[in-house]
PDB file of C-alpha atoms and ligand atoms in Angstrom:
ATOM      1  CA  MET A   1      -8.687 -17.882  12.632  1.00  0.00           C
ATOM      2  CA  ASN A   2      -6.814 -20.427  10.554  1.00  0.00           C
ATOM      3  CA  ILE A   3      -4.262 -18.138   8.980  1.00  0.00           C
ATOM      4  CA  SER A   4      -2.733 -20.621   6.553  1.00  0.00           C
ATOM      5  CA  GLU A   5      -6.161 -21.711   5.313  1.00  0.00           C
ATOM      6  CA  ASN A   6      -7.080 -18.102   4.727  1.00  0.00           C
ATOM      7  CA  ILE A   7      -3.888 -17.445   2.765  1.00  0.00           C
ATOM      8  CA  GLN A   8      -4.571 -20.577   0.731  1.00  0.00           C
ATOM      9  CA  LYS A   9      -8.106 -19.415  -0.005  1.00  0.00           C
ATOM     10  CA  TYR A  10      -6.918 -16.072  -1.398  1.00  0.00           C
ATOM     11  CA  LYS A  11      -4.226 -17.755  -3.478  1.00  0.00           C
ATOM     12  CA  GLU A  12      -6.838 -19.956  -5.115  1.00  0.00           C
ATOM     13  CA  GLU A  13      -9.455 -17.277  -5.510  1.00  0.00           C
ATOM     14  CA  LEU A  14      -7.521 -14.264  -6.764  1.00  0.00           C
ATOM     15  CA  PRO A  15      -6.810 -13.779 -10.460  1.00  0.00           C
ATOM     16  CA  GLN A  16      -3.117 -13.956 -11.410  1.00  0.00           C
ATOM     17  CA  HIS A  17      -2.782 -10.231 -11.955  1.00  0.00           C
ATOM     18  CA  VAL A  18      -3.904  -9.376  -8.407  1.00  0.00           C
ATOM     19  CA  THR A  19      -1.229  -9.260  -5.688  1.00  0.00           C
ATOM     20  CA  LEU A  20      -2.215 -10.027  -2.107  1.00  0.00           C
ATOM     21  CA  VAL A  21      -0.728  -7.845   0.618  1.00  0.00           C
ATOM     22  CA  ALA A  22      -1.341  -9.525   3.988  1.00  0.00           C
ATOM     23  CA  VAL A  23      -1.901  -6.681   6.455  1.00  0.00           C
ATOM     24  CA  SER A  24      -0.277  -7.794   9.706  1.00  0.00           C
ATOM     25  CA  LYS A  25      -0.486  -4.526  11.677  1.00  0.00           C
ATOM     26  CA  THR A  26      -0.947  -5.084  15.441  1.00  0.00           C
ATOM     27  CA  LYS A  27      -0.548  -8.852  14.961  1.00  0.00           C
ATOM     28  CA  PRO A  28       2.253 -10.824  16.633  1.00  0.00           C
ATOM     29  CA  ILE A  29       5.327 -12.212  14.877  1.00  0.00           C
ATOM     30  CA  GLY A  30       3.926 -15.738  15.177  1.00  0.00           C
ATOM     31  CA  ASP A  31       0.947 -14.829  12.995  1.00  0.00           C
ATOM     32  CA  VAL A  32       3.219 -13.411  10.300  1.00  0.00           C
ATOM     33  CA  GLN A  33       5.374 -16.526  10.519  1.00  0.00           C
ATOM     34  CA  GLU A  34       2.307 -18.725   9.993  1.00  0.00           C
ATOM     35  CA  ALA A  35       1.285 -16.785   6.896  1.00  0.00           C
ATOM     36  CA  TYR A  36       4.890 -16.933   5.676  1.00  0.00           C
ATOM     37  CA  GLU A  37       4.931 -20.703   6.053  1.00  0.00           C
ATOM     38  CA  ALA A  38       1.725 -20.844   4.000  1.00  0.00           C
ATOM     39  CA  GLY A  39       3.665 -19.148   1.202  1.00  0.00           C
ATOM     40  CA  GLN A  40       2.797 -15.486   1.745  1.00  0.00           C
ATOM     41  CA  ARG A  41       5.727 -13.129   1.105  1.00  0.00           C
ATOM     42  CA  ILE A  42       4.194  -9.627   1.035  1.00  0.00           C
ATOM     43  CA  PHE A  43       3.084  -7.997   4.270  1.00  0.00           C
ATOM     44  CA  GLY A  44       1.621  -4.575   5.002  1.00  0.00           C
ATOM     45  CA  GLU A  45       2.137  -2.487   8.126  1.00  0.00           C
ATOM     46  CA  ASN A  46       0.979   1.001   9.029  1.00  0.00           C
ATOM     47  CA  LYS A  47       3.537   1.966  11.670  1.00  0.00           C
ATOM     48  CA  VAL A  48       7.220   2.338  10.842  1.00  0.00           C
ATOM     49  CA  GLN A  49       8.534   1.110  14.211  1.00  0.00           C
ATOM     50  CA  GLU A  50       6.337  -1.985  14.206  1.00  0.00           C
ATOM     51  CA  MET A  51       7.335  -2.825  10.640  1.00  0.00           C
ATOM     52  CA  GLU A  52      11.025  -2.360  11.496  1.00  0.00           C
ATOM     53  CA  ALA A  53      10.743  -4.646  14.526  1.00  0.00           C
ATOM     54  CA  LYS A  54       9.085  -7.372  12.453  1.00  0.00           C
ATOM     55  CA  TRP A  55      11.577  -6.975   9.615  1.00  0.00           C
ATOM     56  CA  LYS A  56      14.441  -7.571  12.076  1.00  0.00           C
ATOM     57  CA  GLU A  57      12.903 -10.776  13.416  1.00  0.00           C
ATOM     58  CA  LEU A  58      11.523 -12.379  10.281  1.00  0.00           C
ATOM     59  CA  PRO A  59      12.970 -13.944   7.096  1.00  0.00           C
ATOM     60  CA  LYS A  60      14.611 -11.434   4.790  1.00  0.00           C
ATOM     61  CA  ASP A  61      12.777 -12.499   1.640  1.00  0.00           C
ATOM     62  CA  ILE A  62       9.614 -10.852   2.959  1.00  0.00           C
ATOM     63  CA  LYS A  63       8.576  -7.732   1.061  1.00  0.00           C
ATOM     64  CA  TRP A  64       7.350  -5.064   3.472  1.00  0.00           C
ATOM     65  CA  HIS A  65       4.767  -2.539   2.321  1.00  0.00           C
ATOM     66  CA  MET A  66       4.136   0.623   4.300  1.00  0.00           C
ATOM     67  CA  ILE A  67       0.393   1.171   3.881  1.00  0.00           C
ATOM     68  CA  GLY A  68      -0.200   3.933   6.436  1.00  0.00           C
ATOM     69  CA  HIS A  69       0.405   7.649   6.686  1.00  0.00           C
ATOM     70  CA  VAL A  70       4.115   8.289   7.296  1.00  0.00           C
ATOM     71  CA  GLN A  71       5.726  11.182   9.121  1.00  0.00           C
ATOM     72  CA  ARG A  72       8.772  12.478   7.298  1.00  0.00           C
ATOM     73  CA  ASN A  73      11.081  12.011  10.274  1.00  0.00           C
ATOM     74  CA  LYS A  74      10.306   8.269  10.280  1.00  0.00           C
ATOM     75  CA  VAL A  75      11.270   7.569   6.668  1.00  0.00           C
ATOM     76  CA  LYS A  76      14.914   6.973   7.544  1.00  0.00           C
ATOM     77  CA  TYR A  77      14.046   3.970   9.721  1.00  0.00           C
ATOM     78  CA  MET A  78      12.419   2.027   6.901  1.00  0.00           C
ATOM     79  CA  ALA A  79      14.519   3.262   3.984  1.00  0.00           C
ATOM     80  CA  PRO A  80      17.062   0.409   4.302  1.00  0.00           C
ATOM     81  CA  PHE A  81      14.490  -2.322   3.689  1.00  0.00           C
ATOM     82  CA  VAL A  82      10.971  -1.162   2.729  1.00  0.00           C
ATOM     83  CA  SER A  83       9.755  -2.636  -0.542  1.00  0.00           C
ATOM     84  CA  LEU A  84       6.811  -0.389  -1.447  1.00  0.00           C
ATOM     85  CA  ILE A  85       5.550   2.770   0.251  1.00  0.00           C
ATOM     86  CA  GLU A  86       1.858   2.734  -0.644  1.00  0.00           C
ATOM     87  CA  ALA A  87       0.594   5.889   0.986  1.00  0.00           C
ATOM     88  CA  VAL A  88       2.633   8.815  -0.313  1.00  0.00           C
ATOM     89  CA  ASP A  89       0.335  11.763   0.277  1.00  0.00           C
ATOM     90  CA  SER A  90       2.507  14.849  -0.177  1.00  0.00           C
ATOM     91  CA  PRO A  91       5.363  16.190  -2.318  1.00  0.00           C
ATOM     92  CA  ARG A  92       7.408  16.793   0.831  1.00  0.00           C
ATOM     93  CA  LEU A  93       7.133  13.159   1.851  1.00  0.00           C
ATOM     94  CA  LEU A  94       8.217  11.990  -1.607  1.00  0.00           C
ATOM     95  CA  LYS A  95      11.218  14.311  -1.454  1.00  0.00           C
ATOM     96  CA  GLU A  96      12.248  12.831   1.886  1.00  0.00           C
ATOM     97  CA  ILE A  97      11.842   9.263   0.593  1.00  0.00           C
ATOM     98  CA  ASN A  98      14.105  10.105  -2.349  1.00  0.00           C
ATOM     99  CA  LYS A  99      16.702  11.540   0.021  1.00  0.00           C
ATOM    100  CA  GLN A 100      16.690   8.558   2.371  1.00  0.00           C
ATOM    101  CA  ALA A 101      16.681   6.084  -0.521  1.00  0.00           C
ATOM    102  CA  LYS A 102      19.757   7.834  -1.882  1.00  0.00           C
ATOM    103  CA  ASN A 103      21.467   7.640   1.520  1.00  0.00           C
ATOM    104  CA  ASN A 104      20.893   3.892   1.385  1.00  0.00           C
ATOM    105  CA  GLU A 105      21.915   3.584  -2.272  1.00  0.00           C
ATOM    106  CA  ARG A 106      18.491   2.195  -3.087  1.00  0.00           C
ATOM    107  CA  THR A 107      15.561   2.914  -5.355  1.00  0.00           C
ATOM    108  CA  ILE A 108      12.322   2.788  -3.389  1.00  0.00           C
ATOM    109  CA  GLU A 109       9.040   2.110  -5.148  1.00  0.00           C
ATOM    110  CA  CYS A 110       6.077   4.238  -4.120  1.00  0.00           C
ATOM    111  CA  LEU A 111       2.368   4.663  -4.766  1.00  0.00           C
ATOM    112  CA  LEU A 112       0.596   7.977  -4.524  1.00  0.00           C
ATOM    113  CA  GLN A 113      -2.427   7.789  -2.261  1.00  0.00           C
ATOM    114  CA  ILE A 114      -5.459   9.395  -3.842  1.00  0.00           C
ATOM    115  CA  LYS A 115      -8.368  10.496  -1.695  1.00  0.00           C
ATOM    116  CA  ILE A 116     -11.425   8.792  -3.143  1.00  0.00           C
ATOM    117  CA  ALA A 117     -13.515   8.436   0.021  1.00  0.00           C
ATOM    118  CA  GLU A 118     -16.058  10.929   1.273  1.00  0.00           C
ATOM    119  CA  GLU A 119     -14.801  10.917   4.838  1.00  0.00           C
ATOM    120  CA  ASP A 120     -12.500  13.757   5.845  1.00  0.00           C
ATOM    121  CA  SER A 121     -10.369  11.461   7.957  1.00  0.00           C
ATOM    122  CA  LYS A 122      -8.844   9.572   5.033  1.00  0.00           C
ATOM    123  CA  PHE A 123      -5.447  10.788   3.927  1.00  0.00           C
ATOM    124  CA  GLY A 124      -4.590  11.242   0.297  1.00  0.00           C
ATOM    125  CA  MET A 125      -4.021  13.705  -2.502  1.00  0.00           C
ATOM    126  CA  SER A 126      -6.528  15.072  -4.933  1.00  0.00           C
ATOM    127  CA  GLU A 127      -6.217  14.049  -8.571  1.00  0.00           C
ATOM    128  CA  ALA A 128      -5.050  17.562  -9.421  1.00  0.00           C
ATOM    129  CA  ASP A 129      -2.365  17.593  -6.721  1.00  0.00           C
ATOM    130  CA  ALA A 130      -1.075  14.203  -7.823  1.00  0.00           C
ATOM    131  CA  LYS A 131      -0.933  15.333 -11.430  1.00  0.00           C
ATOM    132  CA  GLU A 132       0.929  18.480 -10.452  1.00  0.00           C
ATOM    133  CA  LEU A 133       3.445  16.414  -8.501  1.00  0.00           C
ATOM    134  CA  LEU A 134       4.016  13.930 -11.342  1.00  0.00           C
ATOM    135  CA  THR A 135       4.652  16.714 -13.823  1.00  0.00           C
ATOM    136  CA  SER A 136       6.809  18.867 -11.543  1.00  0.00           C
ATOM    137  CA  GLU A 137      10.465  19.693 -12.185  1.00  0.00           C
ATOM    138  CA  ALA A 138      11.387  18.358  -8.741  1.00  0.00           C
ATOM    139  CA  PHE A 139       9.813  14.995  -9.527  1.00  0.00           C
ATOM    140  CA  LYS A 140      11.901  14.580 -12.681  1.00  0.00           C
ATOM    141  CA  ASN A 141      15.047  14.995 -10.619  1.00  0.00           C
ATOM    142  CA  TYR A 142      14.264  12.269  -8.079  1.00  0.00           C
ATOM    143  CA  LYS A 143      16.608   9.459  -9.052  1.00  0.00           C
ATOM    144  CA  ASN A 144      16.030   7.152  -6.100  1.00  0.00           C
ATOM    145  CA  ILE A 145      12.293   6.675  -6.179  1.00  0.00           C
ATOM    146  CA  LEU A 146       9.990   5.014  -8.663  1.00  0.00           C
ATOM    147  CA  VAL A 147       6.300   5.881  -8.525  1.00  0.00           C
ATOM    148  CA  VAL A 148       4.653   2.724  -9.835  1.00  0.00           C
ATOM    149  CA  GLY A 149       0.993   3.544  -9.370  1.00  0.00           C
ATOM    150  CA  LEU A 150      -1.810   4.671  -7.093  1.00  0.00           C
ATOM    151  CA  MET A 151      -3.492   3.579  -3.875  1.00  0.00           C
ATOM    152  CA  GLY A 152      -6.898   4.447  -2.479  1.00  0.00           C
ATOM    153  CA  MET A 153      -9.366   3.560   0.251  1.00  0.00           C
ATOM    154  CA  ALA A 154     -13.106   3.585  -0.273  1.00  0.00           C
ATOM    155  CA  THR A 155     -15.549   5.050   2.214  1.00  0.00           C
ATOM    156  CA  PHE A 156     -16.436   2.709   5.073  1.00  0.00           C
ATOM    157  CA  THR A 157     -20.082   2.148   4.212  1.00  0.00           C
ATOM    158  CA  GLU A 158     -22.623  -0.564   3.478  1.00  0.00           C
ATOM    159  CA  ASP A 159     -23.455   1.192   0.236  1.00  0.00           C
ATOM    160  CA  GLU A 160     -21.854  -0.991  -2.426  1.00  0.00           C
ATOM    161  CA  ALA A 161     -22.716   1.383  -5.242  1.00  0.00           C
ATOM    162  CA  GLN A 162     -20.776   4.134  -3.542  1.00  0.00           C
ATOM    163  CA  ILE A 163     -17.761   1.895  -2.921  1.00  0.00           C
ATOM    164  CA  ARG A 164     -17.850   0.777  -6.550  1.00  0.00           C
ATOM    165  CA  ASN A 165     -17.988   4.363  -7.773  1.00  0.00           C
ATOM    166  CA  GLU A 166     -14.998   5.333  -5.667  1.00  0.00           C
ATOM    167  CA  PHE A 167     -12.967   2.417  -7.036  1.00  0.00           C
ATOM    168  CA  LYS A 168     -14.064   3.307 -10.571  1.00  0.00           C
ATOM    169  CA  LYS A 169     -12.799   6.814  -9.970  1.00  0.00           C
ATOM    170  CA  LEU A 170      -9.378   5.603  -8.832  1.00  0.00           C
ATOM    171  CA  LYS A 171      -9.093   3.259 -11.817  1.00  0.00           C
ATOM    172  CA  ARG A 172     -10.039   6.095 -14.166  1.00  0.00           C
ATOM    173  CA  ILE A 173      -7.335   8.331 -12.689  1.00  0.00           C
ATOM    174  CA  TYR A 174      -4.855   5.453 -12.876  1.00  0.00           C
ATOM    175  CA  ASP A 175      -5.647   4.832 -16.552  1.00  0.00           C
ATOM    176  CA  ASP A 176      -5.328   8.513 -17.291  1.00  0.00           C
ATOM    177  CA  PHE A 177      -1.967   8.907 -15.528  1.00  0.00           C
ATOM    178  CA  SER A 178      -0.683   5.673 -17.095  1.00  0.00           C
ATOM    179  CA  LYS A 179      -0.712   7.332 -20.502  1.00  0.00           C
ATOM    180  CA  THR A 180       2.267   9.454 -19.468  1.00  0.00           C
ATOM    181  CA  GLN A 181       3.713   7.503 -16.506  1.00  0.00           C
ATOM    182  CA  LYS A 182       5.509   4.578 -18.071  1.00  0.00           C
ATOM    183  CA  ASN A 183       6.418   3.050 -14.688  1.00  0.00           C
ATOM    184  CA  PHE A 184       2.791   2.669 -13.659  1.00  0.00           C
ATOM    185  CA  SER A 185       1.622  -0.915 -13.125  1.00  0.00           C
ATOM    186  CA  VAL A 186      -0.113  -0.945  -9.730  1.00  0.00           C
ATOM    187  CA  VAL A 187      -3.534   0.183  -8.613  1.00  0.00           C
ATOM    188  CA  SER A 188      -3.842  -0.794  -4.951  1.00  0.00           C
ATOM    189  CA  MET A 189      -7.461  -0.890  -3.820  1.00  0.00           C
ATOM    190  CA  GLY A 190      -9.609  -3.270  -1.824  1.00  0.00           C
ATOM    191  CA  MET A 191      -9.512  -4.513   1.779  1.00  0.00           C
ATOM    192  CA  SER A 192     -11.201  -7.374   3.694  1.00  0.00           C
ATOM    193  CA  GLY A 193     -14.690  -5.958   3.279  1.00  0.00           C
ATOM    194  CA  ASP A 194     -14.561  -4.638  -0.258  1.00  0.00           C
ATOM    195  CA  TYR A 195     -11.821  -6.445  -2.181  1.00  0.00           C
ATOM    196  CA  LYS A 196     -14.255  -8.302  -4.436  1.00  0.00           C
ATOM    197  CA  ILE A 197     -15.686  -5.055  -5.744  1.00  0.00           C
ATOM    198  CA  ALA A 198     -12.157  -3.657  -6.072  1.00  0.00           C
ATOM    199  CA  VAL A 199     -10.999  -6.620  -8.166  1.00  0.00           C
ATOM    200  CA  GLU A 200     -14.059  -6.276 -10.394  1.00  0.00           C
ATOM    201  CA  GLU A 201     -13.150  -2.623 -10.880  1.00  0.00           C
ATOM    202  CA  GLY A 202      -9.589  -3.358 -11.946  1.00  0.00           C
ATOM    203  CA  SER A 203      -7.511  -3.572  -8.774  1.00  0.00           C
ATOM    204  CA  THR A 204      -4.075  -5.157  -9.158  1.00  0.00           C
ATOM    205  CA  MET A 205      -3.216  -5.179  -5.437  1.00  0.00           C
ATOM    206  CA  ILE A 206      -5.454  -5.820  -2.451  1.00  0.00           C
ATOM    207  CA  ARG A 207      -4.574  -5.195   1.185  1.00  0.00           C
ATOM    208  CA  VAL A 208      -6.282  -7.726   3.446  1.00  0.00           C
ATOM    209  CA  GLY A 209      -5.896  -7.788   7.233  1.00  0.00           C
ATOM    210  CA  SER A 210      -8.788  -8.918   9.386  1.00  0.00           C
ATOM    211  CA  ALA A 211     -10.105 -11.509   6.926  1.00  0.00           C
ATOM    212  CA  ILE A 212      -6.744 -13.302   7.180  1.00  0.00           C
ATOM    213  CA  PHE A 213      -5.580 -12.638  10.746  1.00  0.00           C
ATOM    214  CA  GLY A 214      -8.852 -11.931  12.565  1.00  0.00           C
ATOM    215  CA  GLU A 215     -10.176  -8.729  14.054  1.00  0.00           C
ATOM    216  CA  ARG A 216      -7.732  -6.260  15.509  1.00  0.00           C
ATOM    217  CA  ASN A 217      -8.029  -5.012  19.082  1.00  0.00           C
ATOM    218  CA  TYR A 218      -8.545  -1.398  18.140  1.00  0.00           C
ATOM    219  CA  GLY A 219     -10.972   0.491  15.929  1.00  0.00           C
TER     220      GLY A 219
HETATM  221  C1  PLP B   1      -5.708  -1.759   8.034  1.00  0.00           C
HETATM  222  C2  PLP B   1      -5.630  -1.446   6.596  1.00  0.00           C
HETATM  223  C3  PLP B   1      -6.014  -2.391   5.632  1.00  0.00           C
HETATM  224  C4  PLP B   1      -6.598  -3.756   5.977  1.00  0.00           C
HETATM  225  O1  PLP B   1      -7.859  -3.623   6.530  1.00  0.00           O
HETATM  226  P1  PLP B   1      -8.806  -4.887   6.765  1.00  0.00           P
HETATM  227  O2  PLP B   1     -10.171  -4.322   6.752  1.00  0.00           O
HETATM  228  O3  PLP B   1      -8.425  -5.466   8.079  1.00  0.00           O
HETATM  229  O4  PLP B   1      -8.567  -5.847   5.655  1.00  0.00           O
HETATM  230  C5  PLP B   1      -5.861  -2.051   4.303  1.00  0.00           C
HETATM  231  N1  PLP B   1      -5.369  -0.864   3.920  1.00  0.00           N
HETATM  232  C6  PLP B   1      -4.990   0.066   4.815  1.00  0.00           C
HETATM  233  C7  PLP B   1      -4.451   1.353   4.317  1.00  0.00           C
HETATM  234  C8  PLP B   1      -5.115  -0.190   6.182  1.00  0.00           C
HETATM  235  O5  PLP B   1      -4.734   0.748   7.052  1.00  0.00           O
END
């Protein structure tokens, strides 16, 4: 893999309104450094400890996105530095993020993860649960978080029509919520295999790992 060439390719290819998150999970510091030197500043990780270790080693102008499911007891480790928590999938997690952000005198931006895929294994909230959360009394009182949009993962399938439909669904929910959520500006959808469809369907943030850094050594 030529990491800097890959970064360059995405920079040229992506429309201005689409942000590239380079997903560096499981990859060594040197790979992140190479992407950084090619101009990439936003990286995604799915494990808090791994993200924290990389944050400590690497330049401090990197924006770290947590893209994986987070256990509440881990939030405190990333609260001092995380830039965007993309996979908020429960009211209890959001409450904990607000608490830890407050402890660090920060405001942490978050996305709600919506379950759009068929598979049971994918985390995420239903549209109804997300709506309930966004209109709850508790939510109004969270002063140290900013929910700026939604994130979703399509089913892992060859069926492009299905993937497209799932992205359409997320965009529809995003547009609907945006009418009342004035902080909304991000719809994070699309990965190495399906980002083109996601961009066509209105994605503003794609999360690309293997197409930049090569295959990972686990499933
Ligand atoms: C791993 C991961 C990605 C990147 O996947 P690739 O197929 O390697 O691009 C994107 N989003 C999430 C939530 C992930 O866990």
